[in-house]
XYZ file of C-alpha atoms in Angstrom:
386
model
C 102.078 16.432 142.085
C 105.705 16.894 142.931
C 107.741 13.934 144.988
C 108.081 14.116 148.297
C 111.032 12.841 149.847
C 110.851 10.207 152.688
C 111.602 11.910 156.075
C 115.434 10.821 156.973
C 116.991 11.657 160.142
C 120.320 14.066 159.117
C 123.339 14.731 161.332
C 125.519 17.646 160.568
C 128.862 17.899 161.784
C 130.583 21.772 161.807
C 133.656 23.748 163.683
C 133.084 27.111 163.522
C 136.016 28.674 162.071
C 136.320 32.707 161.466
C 133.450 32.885 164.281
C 130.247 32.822 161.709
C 131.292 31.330 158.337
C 130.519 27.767 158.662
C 128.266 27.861 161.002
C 126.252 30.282 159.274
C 126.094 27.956 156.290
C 125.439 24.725 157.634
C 122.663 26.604 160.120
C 120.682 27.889 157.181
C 121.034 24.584 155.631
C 119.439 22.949 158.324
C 117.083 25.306 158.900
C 116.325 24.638 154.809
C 116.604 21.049 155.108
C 113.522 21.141 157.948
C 110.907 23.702 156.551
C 110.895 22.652 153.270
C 111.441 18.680 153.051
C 110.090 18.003 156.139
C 113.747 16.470 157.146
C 114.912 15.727 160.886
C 118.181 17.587 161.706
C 120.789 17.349 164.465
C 123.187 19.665 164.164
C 126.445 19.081 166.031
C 128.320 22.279 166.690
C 131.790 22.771 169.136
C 131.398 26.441 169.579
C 127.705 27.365 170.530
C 129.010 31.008 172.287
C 130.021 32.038 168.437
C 126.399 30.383 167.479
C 124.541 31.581 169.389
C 125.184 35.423 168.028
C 123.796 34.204 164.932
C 120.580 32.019 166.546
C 118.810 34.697 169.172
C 117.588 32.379 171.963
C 120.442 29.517 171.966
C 121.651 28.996 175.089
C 125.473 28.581 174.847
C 125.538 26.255 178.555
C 122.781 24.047 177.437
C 124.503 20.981 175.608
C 121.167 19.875 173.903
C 118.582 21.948 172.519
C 116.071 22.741 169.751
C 115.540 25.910 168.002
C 113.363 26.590 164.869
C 112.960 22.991 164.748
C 116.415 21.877 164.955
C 117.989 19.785 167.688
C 121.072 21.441 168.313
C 124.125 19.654 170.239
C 127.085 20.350 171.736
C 130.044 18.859 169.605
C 132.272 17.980 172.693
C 136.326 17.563 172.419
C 135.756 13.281 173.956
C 132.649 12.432 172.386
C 130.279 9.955 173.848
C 129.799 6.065 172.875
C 126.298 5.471 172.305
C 124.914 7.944 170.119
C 122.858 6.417 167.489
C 123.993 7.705 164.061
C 121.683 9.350 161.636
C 121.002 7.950 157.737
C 122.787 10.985 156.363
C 125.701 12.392 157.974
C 127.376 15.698 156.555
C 130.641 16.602 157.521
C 130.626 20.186 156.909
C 133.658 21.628 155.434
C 136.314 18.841 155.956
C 135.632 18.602 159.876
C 136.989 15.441 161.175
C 133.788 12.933 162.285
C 134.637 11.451 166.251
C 135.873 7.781 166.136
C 133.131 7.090 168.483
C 130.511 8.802 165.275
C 132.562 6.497 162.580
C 132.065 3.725 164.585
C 128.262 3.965 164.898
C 128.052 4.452 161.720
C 130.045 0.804 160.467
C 127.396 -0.553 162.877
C 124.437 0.504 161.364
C 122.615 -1.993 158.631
C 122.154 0.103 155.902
C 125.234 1.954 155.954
C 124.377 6.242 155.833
C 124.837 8.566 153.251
C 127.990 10.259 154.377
C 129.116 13.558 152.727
C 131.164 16.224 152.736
C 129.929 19.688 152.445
C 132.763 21.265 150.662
C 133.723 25.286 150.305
C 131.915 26.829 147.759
C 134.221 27.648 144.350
C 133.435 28.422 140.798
C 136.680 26.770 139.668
C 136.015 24.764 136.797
C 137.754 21.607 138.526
C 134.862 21.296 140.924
C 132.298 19.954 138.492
C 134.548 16.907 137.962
C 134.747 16.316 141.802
C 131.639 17.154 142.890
C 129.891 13.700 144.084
C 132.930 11.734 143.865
C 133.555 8.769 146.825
C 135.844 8.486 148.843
C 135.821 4.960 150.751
C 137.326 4.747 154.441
C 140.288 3.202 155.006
C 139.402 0.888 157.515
C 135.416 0.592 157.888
C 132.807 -0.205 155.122
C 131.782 3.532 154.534
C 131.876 5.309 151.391
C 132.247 9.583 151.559
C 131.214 11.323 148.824
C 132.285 15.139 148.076
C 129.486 17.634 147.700
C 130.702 21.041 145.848
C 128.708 23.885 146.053
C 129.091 25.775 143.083
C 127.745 28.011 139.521
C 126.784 24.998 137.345
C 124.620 22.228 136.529
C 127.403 19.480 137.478
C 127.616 20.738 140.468
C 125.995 21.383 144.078
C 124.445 24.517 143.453
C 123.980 27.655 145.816
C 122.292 27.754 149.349
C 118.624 29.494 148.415
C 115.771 29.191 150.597
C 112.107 28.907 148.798
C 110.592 32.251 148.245
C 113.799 34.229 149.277
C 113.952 36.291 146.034
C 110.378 36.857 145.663
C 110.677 38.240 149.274
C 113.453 40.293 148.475
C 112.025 41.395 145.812
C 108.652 42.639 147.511
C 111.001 44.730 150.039
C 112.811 46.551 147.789
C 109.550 48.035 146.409
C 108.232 48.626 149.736
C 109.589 52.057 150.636
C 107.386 52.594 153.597
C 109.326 48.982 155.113
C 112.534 50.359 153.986
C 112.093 53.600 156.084
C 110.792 52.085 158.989
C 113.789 49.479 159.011
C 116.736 52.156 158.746
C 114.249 54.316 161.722
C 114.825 51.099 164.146
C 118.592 51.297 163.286
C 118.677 55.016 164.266
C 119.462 55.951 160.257
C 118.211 59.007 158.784
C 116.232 58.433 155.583
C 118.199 58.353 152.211
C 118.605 61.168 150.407
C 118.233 61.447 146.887
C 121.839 62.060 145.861
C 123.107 59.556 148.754
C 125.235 55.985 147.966
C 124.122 53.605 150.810
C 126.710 50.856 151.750
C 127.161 48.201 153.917
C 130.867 46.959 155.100
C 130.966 43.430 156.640
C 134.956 42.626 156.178
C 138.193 41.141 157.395
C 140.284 43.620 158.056
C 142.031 45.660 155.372
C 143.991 48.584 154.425
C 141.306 49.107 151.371
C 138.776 49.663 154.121
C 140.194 53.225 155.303
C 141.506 54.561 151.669
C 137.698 53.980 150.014
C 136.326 55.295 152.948
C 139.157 58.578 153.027
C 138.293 57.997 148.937
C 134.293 58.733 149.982
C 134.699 61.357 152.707
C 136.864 63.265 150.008
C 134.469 62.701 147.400
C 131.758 64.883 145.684
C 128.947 62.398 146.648
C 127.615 61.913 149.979
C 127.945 58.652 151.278
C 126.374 56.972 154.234
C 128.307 53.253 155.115
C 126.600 51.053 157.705
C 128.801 48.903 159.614
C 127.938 45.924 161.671
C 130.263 44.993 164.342
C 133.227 42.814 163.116
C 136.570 42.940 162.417
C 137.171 45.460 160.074
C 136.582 48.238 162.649
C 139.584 48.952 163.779
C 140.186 50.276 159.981
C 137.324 51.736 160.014
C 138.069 53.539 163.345
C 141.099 55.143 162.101
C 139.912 56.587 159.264
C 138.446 59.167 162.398
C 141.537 58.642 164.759
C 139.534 56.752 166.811
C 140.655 53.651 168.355
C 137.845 51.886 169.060
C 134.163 52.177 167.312
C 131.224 50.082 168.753
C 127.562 49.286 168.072
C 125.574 52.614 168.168
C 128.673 55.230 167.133
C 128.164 57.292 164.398
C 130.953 59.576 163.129
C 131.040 62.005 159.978
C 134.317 62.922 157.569
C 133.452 65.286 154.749
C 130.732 63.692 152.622
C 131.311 60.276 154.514
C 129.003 59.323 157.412
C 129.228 56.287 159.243
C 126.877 54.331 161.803
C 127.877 51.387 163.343
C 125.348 48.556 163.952
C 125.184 46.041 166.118
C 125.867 42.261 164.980
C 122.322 40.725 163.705
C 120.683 37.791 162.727
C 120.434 36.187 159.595
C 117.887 37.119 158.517
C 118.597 41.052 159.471
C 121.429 40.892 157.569
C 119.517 39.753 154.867
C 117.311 43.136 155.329
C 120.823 44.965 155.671
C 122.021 43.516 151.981
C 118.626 44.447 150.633
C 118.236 47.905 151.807
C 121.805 49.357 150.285
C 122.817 50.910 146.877
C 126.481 48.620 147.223
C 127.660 45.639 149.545
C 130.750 44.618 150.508
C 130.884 41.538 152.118
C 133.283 38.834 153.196
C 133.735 34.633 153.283
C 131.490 32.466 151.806
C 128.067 32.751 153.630
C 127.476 37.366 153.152
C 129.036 36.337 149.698
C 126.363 34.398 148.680
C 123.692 36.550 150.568
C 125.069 40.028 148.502
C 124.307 37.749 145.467
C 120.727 36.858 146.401
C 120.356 40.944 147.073
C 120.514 42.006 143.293
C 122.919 44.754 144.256
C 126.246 45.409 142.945
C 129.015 44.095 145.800
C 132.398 43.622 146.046
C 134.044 40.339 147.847
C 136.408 39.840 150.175
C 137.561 36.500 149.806
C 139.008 34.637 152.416
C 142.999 34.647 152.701
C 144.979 31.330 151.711
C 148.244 31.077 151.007
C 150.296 31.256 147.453
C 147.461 33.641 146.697
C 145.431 30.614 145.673
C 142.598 32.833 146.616
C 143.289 34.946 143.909
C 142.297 32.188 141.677
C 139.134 30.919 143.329
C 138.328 35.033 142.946
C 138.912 34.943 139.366
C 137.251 32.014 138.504
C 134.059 33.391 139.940
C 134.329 36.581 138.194
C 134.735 35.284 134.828
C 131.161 33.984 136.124
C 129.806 36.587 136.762
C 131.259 39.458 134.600
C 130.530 37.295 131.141
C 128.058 39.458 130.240
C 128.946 42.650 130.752
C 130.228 45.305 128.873
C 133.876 45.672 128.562
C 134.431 49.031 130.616
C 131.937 47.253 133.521
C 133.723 44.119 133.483
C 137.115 45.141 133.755
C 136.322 48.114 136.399
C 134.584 45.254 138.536
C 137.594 43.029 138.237
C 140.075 45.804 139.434
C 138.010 46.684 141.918
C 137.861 43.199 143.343
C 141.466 42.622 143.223
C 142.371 45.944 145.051
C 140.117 45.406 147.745
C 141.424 41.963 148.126
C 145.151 42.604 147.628
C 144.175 45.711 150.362
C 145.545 48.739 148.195
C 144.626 50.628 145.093
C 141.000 51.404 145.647
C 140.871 54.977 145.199
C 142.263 54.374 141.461
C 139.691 51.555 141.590
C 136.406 52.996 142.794
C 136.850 56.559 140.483
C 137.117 53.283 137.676
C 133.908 51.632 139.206
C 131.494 54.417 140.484
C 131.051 55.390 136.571
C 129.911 51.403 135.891
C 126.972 51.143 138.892
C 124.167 51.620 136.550
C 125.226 48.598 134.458
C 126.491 46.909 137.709
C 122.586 47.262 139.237
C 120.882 45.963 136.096
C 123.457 42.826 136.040
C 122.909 42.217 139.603
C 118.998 41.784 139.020
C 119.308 39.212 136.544
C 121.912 37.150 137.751
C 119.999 35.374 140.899
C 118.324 33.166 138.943
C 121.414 32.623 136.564
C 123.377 31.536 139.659
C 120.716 29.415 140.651
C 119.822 27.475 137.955
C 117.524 24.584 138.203
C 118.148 24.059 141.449
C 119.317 25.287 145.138
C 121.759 23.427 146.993
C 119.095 22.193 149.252
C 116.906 20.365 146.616
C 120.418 18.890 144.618
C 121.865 17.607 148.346
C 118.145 16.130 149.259
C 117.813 14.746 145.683
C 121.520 12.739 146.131
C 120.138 11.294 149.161
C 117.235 10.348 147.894
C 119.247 8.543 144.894
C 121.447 6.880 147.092
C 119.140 5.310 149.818
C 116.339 3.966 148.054
């Protein structure tokens, strides 16, 4: 009979930064965390407007409230004395714990498990830094890193129980598929059609693949949900604005725009389309989990140091392919992400998507390994607080 891990009450710390990135990380983590260890979970979040897109039925005035089984909190700027803290406290993404927190957390007995949830990278530095302390300065507390990542040494990937299985069922149920696009307003899929999805940052690769499609000899149907890369999108049809519900036709290209959804429709969105293209950390690891070929926009940092964190994940995931597939996925990732070249990139690409669908069914389970993040960040805990 498996182990089941003591019940521990968690606090987790996030800013949301880029509006759904962290927090839509650290929410399905929680979410995780509660439905399949039985855990309790506070989560402690400073911008609950930008939340509460992504968690239908928060109420961004209320300052305390539970949702799927969560209590969620206000993070405020001057936060309170008095709050009791929890036996393991994740600071999500190098967010900086209140003084007021720290200090509860000196004063407990048995000190917490304190960690922080780093960015996910397949960078072959993170398996020697993954679970490494980090002692305070001042009080008798110990951090320790967590690193999500591709490999055994390190945190692994964020993958609820039963998601691929689930996944797997809807792709085979046509009938669901059908009635899903209906309630978006979506004609069915032709035969000859390329279904895509576009959740980016804004780029100038957006409107040349999209002038590349509407050009093109194959029809081409993109589904947009509301975000930032609109205003590219928009201009491809000399609009200047496009919102939830507009649908607008170039040549073979047609393009609906859909409103911003919740996790798990975007999950349904990722599942439902020939190609994704996706941005940040959280859609990236969502196209994965989809068994669909997708392309990545990583999130800017400067020196092009994204560039690297890019590469280092591709040489993950391209190992096994052929030659011609590999290196037509790699320039296709780098124009979209340097935001020029993707005509010359996609007439490079569109001959590789056979090879590119059969690789992205077997690599979920690749990527996941033994173990999800969940079960590797519940196991630490359970190592270090016996």
């Amino acid at each position: 009979m498996p182990h089941r891990p003591s019940v521990r009450h968690w606090d987790i710390f996030c800013t949301v930064i880029d509006n759904y990135g962290d927090i839509g990380v650290t929410w399905r983590l929680a979410r995780q965390l509660q439905r399949e260890f039985g855990q309790r979970v506070r989560l402690w979040v400073d911008d609950l407007a930008s939340f509460a897109r992504l968690c239908p039925g928060l109420d961004p005035e209320c300052d305390g409230q539970e949702r799927q089984g969560i209590t969620l909190q206000r993070w405020p700027k001057t936060f309170p004395d008095g709050i009791a803290a929890a036996e393991v406290v994740i600071e999500a993404f190098g967010c900086q714990l209140p003084d007021a927190y720290l200090a509860a957390m000196a004063a407990r007995l048995v000190k917490p498990t304190w960690l922080n949830l780093e960015y996910l990278s397949a960078e072959d530095w993170v398996e020697g830094c993954h679970g490494l302390p980090s002692p305070h300065p001042r009080l008798p507390l110990t951090k320790h890193f967590f690193f999500p990542g591709f490999t055994e040494r390190t945190g692994g990937l964020i993958c609820e129980a039963g998601l691929l299985a689930e996944r797997a069922r809807w792709q085979a149920d046509a009938a669901a598929q059908a009635a899903y696009w209906s309630t978006l307003g979506v004609p069915p899929q032709t035969e000859d059609e390329l279904r895509v999805s576009l959740f980016s940052y804004a780029t100038p690769a957006a409107g040349e693949l999209l002038g590349t499609w509407a050009a093109g000899p194959q029809p081409v149907r993109v589904l947009v949900p509301e975000g930032k890369v609109l205003g590219d999108v928009a201009a491809v049809f000399g609009d200047e604005t496009l919102q939830a519900g507009d649908v607008r036709q170039k040549g073979r290209l047609a393009v609906h725009v859909l409103p911003f959804t919740d996790q798990p429709g975007y999950d349904r969105l990722l599942w439902s389309c020939d190609v994704n293209i996706v941005r940040g950390e959280d859609s990236f690891v969502r196209a994965q989990w989809a068994a669909r070929p997708f392309l990545w926009h990583i999130y800017l940092q400067e020196e092009d140091a994204h560039l690297v964190k890019l590469d280092a994940f591709l040489s993950h995931y391209g190992a096994s392919l052929s030659a011609p597939a590999r290196d037509a996925l790699i320039a296709a990732f780098h124009a979209w992400n340097r935001g020029q070249g993707m005509a010359a990139a996609w007439a490079g690409l569109a001959p590789q998507l056979d090879e590119l669908r059969r690789h992205a069914q077997g690599w979920p389970k690749q990527a996941l390994g033994s173990a999800d993040l969940a079960s590797r960040l519940v196991q630490m805990v359970e190592n270090t607080l016996q």
